[in-house]
Amino acid sequence: MDRPHRLAPPRRAGRGLSRSLHTGALSSPACSSRAGIVCLLPCSVLFAFALHNTLGMEPRTLELFYDVLSPYSWLGFEVLCRYQHLWNVKLQLRPTLIAGVMSDCGNNSPAMLPRKGQYLSNEIPLLGQHFQVPISVPKDFFGVILKKGTLNAMRFLTAVSMEQPEMLENVSRELWMRIWSRDEDITESQSILAAAEKAGMATEQAQKFLGKMTTAQVKDKLKETTEAACKYGAFGLPFTVAHVDGKTHMFFGSDRMELLAYLLGEKWMGPVPPTPGATL
């Protein structure tokens, strides 16, 4: 079995710790005297103080509503998967049916307008290079976007999210790899099975989820998640919902992650932060 595409950036310890901790002592503005003299504290004391403050902070919840039909969802997905180990956040992946979102708000796919479709076909490869995601436009772009859809794929991911959520990231990524990197099918059961196996899921387990795609529980869950996105105000995907200090903030698209970082008070280091395993 091929190894799944996955990211494994290291978990951080102590958000906000300055690299100058390695010097052995740090200046503390809080202990400056009236004469402007800054006292120095041992780095062990400052480290313990900063780590205590960080560990005492509850992670902020980020909900990512996405559909593997959307290439921009893939870009946003990879960025948040990279930063979930660097920011003080809890990422919740929410498989959503983009067709349901578009229908609910009366929106249409950008590909419906020929000029936009041509623009997207030129922009997507460049975005892939910038985000370091191996994305390319399928040969039958309009057929994939407008006709085939991803109902079965999103039902499968919904079943995974309900019973084996630890596999959701890898399986989602493999489905994107099939449609948006290798120009392969994701509508047939055997195609979905192949993606799940490549992601590292046992064949027996993947077949079990295939059998659950048509159950009322899975159908209702996907509908519920799609309706939740609509209630938040989604008019397309990806749609990120940040829960911060009792307030809810919405971000559309994959190009507003720097604004999300600003809201969270976290450091933005571009779409590919300098951590091991951050690229596909």
Short mmCIF file of C-alpha atoms in Angstrom, two decimals, residues 16-224:
data_model
loop_
_atom_site.label_atom_id
_atom_site.label_comp_id
_atom_site.label_asym_id
_atom_site.label_seq_id
_atom_site.Cartn_x
_atom_site.Cartn_y
_atom_site.Cartn_z
CA GLY A 16 4.78 33.49 22.49
CA LEU A 17 8.15 32.39 23.91
CA SER A 18 10.92 34.49 22.48
CA ARG A 19 13.86 32.77 20.83
CA SER A 20 16.10 34.85 23.05
CA LEU A 21 15.35 32.40 25.84
CA HIS A 22 18.50 30.69 24.62
CA THR A 23 20.58 33.63 25.86
CA GLY A 24 20.09 32.70 29.53
CA ALA A 25 18.30 35.90 30.63
CA LEU A 26 15.59 38.13 29.27
CA SER A 27 14.50 41.68 29.74
CA SER A 28 11.15 42.11 31.40
CA PRO A 29 9.39 45.43 30.68
CA ALA A 30 7.08 44.77 33.62
CA CYS A 31 9.94 45.15 36.10
CA SER A 32 11.41 48.35 34.69
CA SER A 33 12.18 50.95 37.34
CA ARG A 34 11.33 54.62 37.10
CA ALA A 35 14.90 55.27 36.06
CA GLY A 36 14.31 53.13 32.98
CA ILE A 37 16.57 50.32 34.17
CA VAL A 38 15.32 46.95 32.91
CA CYS A 39 15.97 44.03 35.21
CA LEU A 40 16.97 40.62 33.96
CA LEU A 41 15.23 37.43 34.98
CA PRO A 42 16.63 33.90 34.65
CA CYS A 43 15.28 32.21 31.56
CA SER A 44 13.95 29.30 33.63
CA VAL A 45 11.66 31.69 35.51
CA LEU A 46 10.40 33.36 32.34
CA PHE A 47 9.91 30.02 30.61
CA ALA A 48 7.81 28.70 33.48
CA PHE A 49 5.73 31.89 33.55
CA ALA A 50 5.07 31.90 29.79
CA LEU A 51 4.33 28.19 29.69
CA HIS A 52 1.89 28.55 32.58
CA ASN A 53 0.02 31.31 30.74
CA THR A 54 -0.07 29.29 27.52
CA LEU A 55 -1.25 26.09 29.13
CA GLY A 56 -3.91 28.02 30.96
CA MET A 57 -5.45 29.26 27.70
CA GLU A 58 -8.29 27.25 26.21
CA PRO A 59 -7.77 26.50 22.50
CA ARG A 60 -9.99 28.54 20.22
CA THR A 61 -12.26 26.37 18.04
CA LEU A 62 -12.05 26.65 14.26
CA GLU A 63 -14.69 24.93 12.14
CA LEU A 64 -13.71 24.35 8.52
CA PHE A 65 -16.65 23.64 6.22
CA TYR A 66 -15.35 22.13 3.00
CA ASP A 67 -16.16 20.02 -0.05
CA VAL A 68 -13.50 18.14 -2.04
CA LEU A 69 -15.13 19.49 -5.21
CA SER A 70 -13.66 22.89 -4.30
CA PRO A 71 -9.95 23.40 -5.06
CA TYR A 72 -9.92 26.48 -2.85
CA SER A 73 -11.20 24.30 0.00
CA TRP A 74 -8.11 22.14 -0.45
CA LEU A 75 -5.83 25.15 -0.13
CA GLY A 76 -7.58 26.40 3.01
CA PHE A 77 -7.64 22.88 4.42
CA GLU A 78 -3.87 22.45 4.06
CA VAL A 79 -3.12 25.84 5.61
CA LEU A 80 -5.24 25.13 8.68
CA CYS A 81 -3.87 21.60 9.00
CA ARG A 82 -0.36 23.08 9.01
CA TYR A 83 -1.17 25.74 11.58
CA GLN A 84 -3.29 23.61 13.92
CA HIS A 85 -0.07 22.48 15.63
CA LEU A 86 1.40 25.99 15.74
CA TRP A 87 -1.56 28.06 16.93
CA ASN A 88 -3.57 27.62 20.08
CA VAL A 89 -6.59 26.26 18.22
CA LYS A 90 -8.75 23.18 17.97
CA LEU A 91 -9.54 22.43 14.32
CA GLN A 92 -12.84 20.75 13.49
CA LEU A 93 -13.19 19.44 9.94
CA ARG A 94 -16.80 19.67 8.72
CA PRO A 95 -17.52 17.82 5.43
CA THR A 96 -20.19 19.87 3.64
CA LEU A 97 -22.07 19.60 0.36
CA ILE A 98 -21.19 22.69 -1.66
CA ALA A 99 -24.16 22.14 -3.96
CA GLY A 100 -26.46 22.50 -0.96
CA VAL A 101 -24.78 25.72 0.13
CA MET A 102 -24.99 27.24 -3.34
CA SER A 103 -28.62 26.24 -3.74
CA ASP A 104 -29.60 27.63 -0.34
CA CYS A 105 -28.21 31.10 -1.04
CA GLY A 106 -28.97 31.22 -4.77
CA ASN A 107 -25.32 31.33 -5.75
CA ASN A 108 -23.76 29.72 -8.82
CA SER A 109 -20.35 28.20 -9.43
CA PRO A 110 -17.81 30.71 -10.77
CA ALA A 111 -17.18 28.22 -13.56
CA MET A 112 -20.67 28.95 -14.90
CA LEU A 113 -19.36 32.26 -16.24
CA PRO A 114 -16.93 31.51 -19.10
CA ARG A 115 -14.54 34.35 -18.27
CA LYS A 116 -14.36 33.32 -14.63
CA GLY A 117 -13.88 29.71 -15.63
CA GLN A 118 -10.93 30.65 -17.83
CA TYR A 119 -9.49 32.80 -15.07
CA LEU A 120 -9.75 29.97 -12.55
CA SER A 121 -8.05 27.50 -14.86
CA ASN A 122 -5.08 29.88 -15.08
CA GLU A 123 -5.02 30.86 -11.41
CA ILE A 124 -5.33 27.44 -9.76
CA PRO A 125 -1.92 26.06 -10.87
CA LEU A 126 -0.20 29.25 -9.69
CA LEU A 127 -1.97 29.05 -6.34
CA GLY A 128 -0.84 25.45 -6.05
CA GLN A 129 2.78 26.55 -6.42
CA HIS A 130 2.34 29.32 -3.86
CA PHE A 131 0.61 27.07 -1.31
CA GLN A 132 2.88 24.13 -2.21
CA VAL A 133 -0.10 21.89 -2.92
CA PRO A 134 0.09 19.67 -6.04
CA ILE A 135 -3.08 21.02 -7.56
CA SER A 136 -3.94 21.06 -11.25
CA VAL A 137 -7.10 21.58 -13.28
CA PRO A 138 -8.88 18.40 -14.48
CA LYS A 139 -9.06 17.99 -18.25
CA ASP A 140 -12.86 17.90 -18.13
CA PHE A 141 -13.05 20.89 -15.79
CA PHE A 142 -16.68 21.76 -16.45
CA GLY A 143 -17.76 18.14 -16.40
CA VAL A 144 -16.17 17.64 -12.98
CA ILE A 145 -17.51 20.87 -11.52
CA LEU A 146 -20.97 21.03 -13.04
CA LYS A 147 -22.03 17.44 -13.72
CA LYS A 148 -20.30 14.81 -11.61
CA GLY A 149 -20.53 16.41 -8.19
CA THR A 150 -19.24 14.92 -4.94
CA LEU A 151 -22.34 13.66 -3.13
CA ASN A 152 -20.98 10.13 -2.63
CA ALA A 153 -17.54 11.37 -1.61
CA MET A 154 -18.94 13.80 0.94
CA ARG A 155 -21.28 11.15 2.35
CA PHE A 156 -18.29 8.86 2.74
CA LEU A 157 -16.32 11.57 4.54
CA THR A 158 -19.34 12.22 6.74
CA ALA A 159 -19.42 8.56 7.73
CA VAL A 160 -15.69 8.73 8.51
CA SER A 161 -16.18 11.86 10.62
CA MET A 162 -18.90 10.12 12.62
CA GLU A 163 -17.03 6.90 13.42
CA GLN A 164 -13.31 7.34 12.70
CA PRO A 165 -12.60 11.09 12.83
CA GLU A 166 -8.85 10.55 13.23
CA MET A 167 -8.80 9.40 9.59
CA LEU A 168 -10.79 12.33 8.22
CA GLU A 169 -7.82 14.55 7.39
CA ASN A 170 -5.94 11.88 5.45
CA VAL A 171 -8.95 10.54 3.55
CA SER A 172 -10.08 14.05 2.60
CA ARG A 173 -6.60 14.81 1.30
CA GLU A 174 -6.50 11.64 -0.82
CA LEU A 175 -9.85 12.47 -2.42
CA TRP A 176 -8.51 15.91 -3.33
CA MET A 177 -5.36 14.27 -4.67
CA ARG A 178 -7.44 12.07 -6.96
CA ILE A 179 -9.64 14.78 -8.46
CA TRP A 180 -7.40 17.86 -8.30
CA SER A 181 -3.94 16.37 -8.71
CA ARG A 182 -4.19 13.13 -10.68
CA ASP A 183 -7.46 13.86 -12.56
CA GLU A 184 -9.06 10.65 -11.32
CA ASP A 185 -12.63 9.77 -10.51
CA ILE A 186 -14.09 10.18 -7.00
CA THR A 187 -17.73 9.38 -7.77
CA GLU A 188 -17.61 5.58 -8.01
CA SER A 189 -17.39 3.37 -4.93
CA GLN A 190 -14.16 1.73 -6.09
CA SER A 191 -12.55 5.16 -6.54
CA ILE A 192 -13.52 6.21 -3.02
CA LEU A 193 -12.30 2.87 -1.68
CA ALA A 194 -8.94 3.36 -3.40
CA ALA A 195 -8.57 6.83 -1.85
CA ALA A 196 -9.40 5.52 1.62
CA GLU A 197 -6.90 2.67 1.31
CA LYS A 198 -4.18 5.03 0.08
CA ALA A 199 -4.91 7.23 3.11
CA GLY A 200 -4.10 4.28 5.36
CA MET A 201 -7.59 3.01 6.15
CA ALA A 202 -8.12 -0.73 6.35
CA THR A 203 -10.06 -2.13 3.40
CA GLU A 204 -12.67 -3.74 5.63
CA GLN A 205 -13.29 -0.45 7.44
CA ALA A 206 -13.52 1.51 4.19
CA GLN A 207 -16.04 -0.98 2.79
CA LYS A 208 -18.07 -0.57 5.96
CA PHE A 209 -18.23 3.19 5.42
CA LEU A 210 -19.18 2.68 1.77
CA GLY A 211 -22.13 0.64 2.94
CA LYS A 212 -23.21 3.42 5.29
CA MET A 213 -23.25 6.18 2.67
CA THR A 214 -26.92 5.57 1.89
CA THR A 215 -28.09 5.28 5.50
CA ALA A 216 -30.41 7.89 6.97
CA GLN A 217 -27.91 8.69 9.72
CA VAL A 218 -25.17 9.68 7.27
CA LYS A 219 -27.52 11.53 4.92
CA ASP A 220 -29.02 13.48 7.81
CA LYS A 221 -25.59 14.33 9.24
CA LEU A 222 -24.34 15.73 5.92
CA LYS A 223 -27.56 17.72 5.56
CA GLU A 224 -27.22 18.98 9.13
#
